[in-house]
mmCIF file of C-alpha atoms in Angstrom:
data_model
loop_
_atom_site.group_PDB
_atom_site.id
_atom_site.type_symbol
_atom_site.label_atom_id
_atom_site.label_comp_id
_atom_site.label_asym_id
_atom_site.label_seq_id
_atom_site.Cartn_x
_atom_site.Cartn_y
_atom_site.Cartn_z
ATOM 1 C CA GLU A 1 -25.511 -1.066 23.531
ATOM 2 C CA GLN A 2 -26.989 2.316 24.493
ATOM 3 C CA ALA A 3 -25.054 2.354 27.740
ATOM 4 C CA LEU A 4 -21.891 1.534 25.845
ATOM 5 C CA ALA A 5 -22.485 4.355 23.368
ATOM 6 C CA LEU A 6 -22.952 6.818 26.247
ATOM 7 C CA LEU A 7 -19.833 5.545 28.010
ATOM 8 C CA LEU A 8 -17.693 5.741 24.880
ATOM 9 C CA ASN A 9 -18.952 9.269 24.249
ATOM 10 C CA ALA A 10 -18.104 10.213 27.846
ATOM 11 C CA LEU A 11 -14.699 8.584 27.454
ATOM 12 C CA GLY A 12 -13.993 10.773 24.443
ATOM 13 C CA SER A 13 -14.982 13.846 26.445
ATOM 14 C CA ASP A 14 -13.107 12.938 29.615
ATOM 15 C CA PRO A 15 -10.251 10.503 28.792
ATOM 16 C CA ASP A 16 -8.568 11.009 32.176
ATOM 17 C CA ASN A 17 -11.591 9.753 34.117
ATOM 18 C CA TYR A 18 -10.579 6.145 34.766
ATOM 19 C CA ARG A 19 -13.971 5.267 36.226
ATOM 20 C CA ILE A 20 -15.408 5.684 32.715
ATOM 21 C CA HIS A 21 -12.696 3.348 31.383
ATOM 22 C CA GLN A 22 -13.665 0.835 34.046
ATOM 23 C CA GLU A 23 -17.388 0.994 33.248
ATOM 24 C CA ALA A 24 -16.840 0.872 29.492
ATOM 25 C CA ALA A 25 -14.551 -2.159 29.810
ATOM 26 C CA ALA A 26 -17.084 -3.931 32.042
ATOM 27 C CA VAL A 27 -19.896 -3.369 29.529
ATOM 28 C CA LEU A 28 -17.711 -4.526 26.645
ATOM 29 C CA ILE A 29 -16.861 -7.697 28.558
ATOM 30 C CA GLU A 30 -20.549 -8.354 29.182
ATOM 31 C CA LEU A 31 -21.172 -7.949 25.457
ATOM 32 C CA GLY A 32 -18.376 -10.405 24.660
ATOM 33 C CA ARG A 33 -16.286 -7.752 22.933
ATOM 34 C CA LEU A 34 -13.096 -8.776 24.684
ATOM 35 C CA ASP A 35 -10.569 -7.181 22.330
ATOM 36 C CA GLU A 36 -12.268 -3.804 22.643
ATOM 37 C CA ALA A 37 -12.436 -4.152 26.436
ATOM 38 C CA GLU A 38 -8.742 -4.959 26.505
ATOM 39 C CA ASN A 39 -7.997 -1.862 24.412
ATOM 40 C CA VAL A 40 -9.944 0.320 26.841
ATOM 41 C CA ILE A 41 -8.014 -1.125 29.783
ATOM 42 C CA ARG A 42 -4.692 -0.675 28.006
ATOM 43 C CA SER A 43 -5.498 2.974 27.405
ATOM 44 C CA VAL A 44 -5.036 3.777 31.104
ATOM 45 C CA PRO A 45 -1.540 4.283 32.560
ATOM 46 C CA ALA A 46 0.288 1.033 33.389
ATOM 47 C CA ASN A 47 0.272 1.706 37.133
ATOM 48 C CA VAL A 48 -3.523 2.172 37.073
ATOM 49 C CA GLU A 49 -3.992 -0.903 34.878
ATOM 50 C CA GLN A 50 -2.331 -3.095 37.552
ATOM 51 C CA GLU A 51 -4.708 -1.922 40.283
ATOM 52 C CA GLU A 52 -8.272 -2.866 41.091
ATOM 53 C CA PRO A 53 -10.717 -2.856 39.417
ATOM 54 C CA PHE A 54 -8.659 -3.059 36.216
ATOM 55 C CA SER A 55 -6.735 -6.187 37.250
ATOM 56 C CA SER A 56 -10.034 -7.944 37.906
ATOM 57 C CA LEU A 57 -11.428 -6.806 34.548
ATOM 58 C CA SER A 58 -8.295 -8.133 32.831
ATOM 59 C CA ALA A 59 -8.818 -11.452 34.626
ATOM 60 C CA ARG A 60 -12.396 -11.579 33.283
ATOM 61 C CA ILE A 61 -11.079 -10.991 29.761
ATOM 62 C CA ARG A 62 -8.570 -13.838 30.074
ATOM 63 C CA LEU A 63 -11.274 -16.155 31.427
ATOM 64 C CA GLY A 64 -13.620 -15.047 28.656
ATOM 65 C CA ARG A 65 -11.054 -16.147 26.107
ATOM 66 C CA MET A 66 -10.604 -19.486 27.881
ATOM 67 C CA ALA A 67 -14.364 -20.019 27.969
ATOM 68 C CA GLY A 68 -14.536 -20.243 24.192
ATOM 69 C CA ASP A 69 -17.788 -19.842 22.344
ATOM 70 C CA GLY A 70 -18.201 -23.056 20.383
ATOM 71 C CA ARG A 71 -20.122 -25.342 22.734
ATOM 72 C CA GLU A 72 -22.993 -24.853 25.121
ATOM 73 C CA THR A 73 -22.153 -25.165 28.801
ATOM 74 C CA ALA A 74 -24.469 -28.179 29.095
ATOM 75 C CA ASP A 75 -22.545 -29.842 26.258
ATOM 76 C CA LEU A 76 -19.283 -29.284 28.123
ATOM 77 C CA ARG A 77 -20.703 -30.903 31.264
ATOM 78 C CA GLU A 78 -21.999 -33.842 29.237
ATOM 79 C CA ARG A 79 -18.655 -34.266 27.527
ATOM 80 C CA LEU A 80 -16.878 -34.313 30.889
ATOM 81 C CA GLU A 81 -19.237 -37.002 32.151
ATOM 82 C CA GLU A 82 -18.278 -39.109 29.141
ATOM 83 C CA THR A 83 -14.595 -38.134 29.073
ATOM 84 C CA PRO A 84 -13.438 -36.815 32.472
ATOM 85 C CA ASP A 85 -9.876 -36.441 31.165
ATOM 86 C CA ASP A 86 -10.866 -33.829 28.559
ATOM 87 C CA LEU A 87 -8.891 -30.971 30.085
ATOM 88 C CA GLU A 88 -9.813 -28.484 27.363
ATOM 89 C CA ALA A 89 -13.529 -28.989 28.051
ATOM 90 C CA ARG A 90 -12.858 -28.774 31.805
ATOM 91 C CA LEU A 91 -10.957 -25.503 31.343
ATOM 92 C CA GLN A 92 -13.749 -24.006 29.228
ATOM 93 C CA LEU A 93 -16.349 -25.082 31.782
ATOM 94 C CA ALA A 94 -14.312 -23.696 34.689
ATOM 95 C CA ALA A 95 -13.917 -20.351 32.920
ATOM 96 C CA ARG A 96 -17.644 -20.157 32.203
ATOM 97 C CA GLU A 97 -18.505 -21.070 35.780
ATOM 98 C CA ALA A 98 -16.214 -18.347 37.115
ATOM 99 C CA LEU A 99 -17.682 -15.744 34.779
ATOM 100 C CA ALA A 100 -21.182 -16.774 35.890
ATOM 101 C CA GLY A 101 -20.211 -16.338 39.547
ATOM 102 C CA ASP A 102 -20.103 -20.083 40.298
ATOM 103 C CA PHE A 103 -16.670 -19.764 41.851
ATOM 104 C CA GLU A 104 -16.371 -22.936 43.911
ATOM 105 C CA PRO A 105 -17.216 -25.379 41.076
ATOM 106 C CA SER A 106 -14.902 -23.383 38.837
ATOM 107 C CA MET A 107 -12.032 -23.602 41.284
ATOM 108 C CA ASP A 108 -12.669 -27.331 41.792
ATOM 109 C CA ASN A 109 -12.398 -27.883 38.041
ATOM 110 C CA LEU A 110 -9.227 -25.811 37.826
ATOM 111 C CA LEU A 111 -7.626 -27.741 40.682
ATOM 112 C CA GLN A 112 -8.513 -30.970 38.934
ATOM 113 C CA ILE A 113 -6.686 -29.737 35.826
ATOM 114 C CA ILE A 114 -3.636 -28.799 37.902
ATOM 115 C CA ARG A 115 -3.585 -32.180 39.631
ATOM 116 C CA GLN A 116 -4.060 -34.072 36.388
ATOM 117 C CA ASP A 117 -1.568 -32.188 34.192
ATOM 118 C CA ARG A 118 0.235 -29.262 35.799
ATOM 119 C CA LYS A 119 1.610 -28.056 32.445
ATOM 120 C CA PHE A 120 -1.622 -28.360 30.448
ATOM 121 C CA ALA A 121 -1.989 -25.467 27.985
ATOM 122 C CA ASP A 122 0.997 -23.573 29.367
ATOM 123 C CA ASP A 123 -0.128 -23.855 33.000
ATOM 124 C CA ALA A 124 -3.664 -22.657 32.178
ATOM 125 C CA GLY A 125 -5.238 -24.237 35.267
ATOM 126 C CA ARG A 126 -3.018 -22.343 37.707
ATOM 127 C CA LYS A 127 -3.241 -19.091 35.753
ATOM 128 C CA ALA A 128 -7.031 -19.303 35.571
ATOM 129 C CA LEU A 129 -7.240 -20.047 39.285
ATOM 130 C CA LEU A 130 -5.179 -16.928 40.011
ATOM 131 C CA ASP A 131 -7.582 -14.986 37.773
ATOM 132 C CA VAL A 132 -10.531 -16.264 39.811
ATOM 133 C CA PHE A 133 -8.730 -15.133 42.967
ATOM 134 C CA SER A 134 -8.324 -11.700 41.369
ATOM 135 C CA ILE A 135 -12.035 -11.493 40.564
ATOM 136 C CA LEU A 136 -12.682 -12.295 44.235
ATOM 137 C CA ASP A 137 -10.343 -9.432 45.270
ATOM 138 C CA ASN A 138 -7.773 -11.967 46.526
ATOM 139 C CA GLN A 139 -9.598 -12.321 49.817
ATOM 140 C CA GLY A 140 -12.361 -14.173 51.566
ATOM 141 C CA PRO A 141 -12.904 -17.742 52.741
ATOM 142 C CA LEU A 142 -13.029 -19.266 49.242
ATOM 143 C CA VAL A 143 -9.742 -17.669 48.253
ATOM 144 C CA ARG A 144 -8.080 -18.817 51.472
ATOM 145 C CA LYS A 145 -9.395 -22.363 51.017
ATOM 146 C CA TYR A 146 -8.338 -22.644 47.388
ATOM 147 C CA ARG A 147 -4.958 -20.985 47.903
ATOM 148 C CA SER A 148 -4.214 -23.724 50.408
ATOM 149 C CA LEU A 149 -5.469 -26.422 48.021
ATOM 150 C CA LEU A 150 -3.432 -24.889 45.195
ATOM 151 C CA SER A 151 -0.317 -24.906 47.335
ATOM 152 C CA SER A 152 -0.886 -28.578 48.176
ATOM 153 C CA ALA A 153 -1.483 -29.443 44.524
ATOM 154 C CA LEU A 154 1.725 -27.739 43.428
ATOM 155 C CA ASN A 155 3.889 -29.461 46.067
#
């Protein structure tokens, strides 16, 4: 909270310093204050908002909203053991895994959603997978592997 207060103060003093926007948004995301983080990101010019690191921060916000806050992660895993077809629980778990840095299990869960019901929740599985790719800077062996698996799942 102290860091956030300092960042918001600095933002007021230097609104054209986009690094402060980036840091403030990241702290707000960590605190679970997703609407405020989104407002900070939207306060930068549109061309800047589409670039890294802002696109990755926006992806974290979208995943944070998918993760929900009602159930514990252990409860989601237990529910999926009992009801593997519960796509909402699988989506929440995948989002939480991605936000915790457990990217491969997250991407496996998202692919399972895509394979099971491509149109579930307005294509949430595919969109979330693209958000995970964004968090991983759209590069690296995991992204290459899962882009290929995504392509296979969609065809």
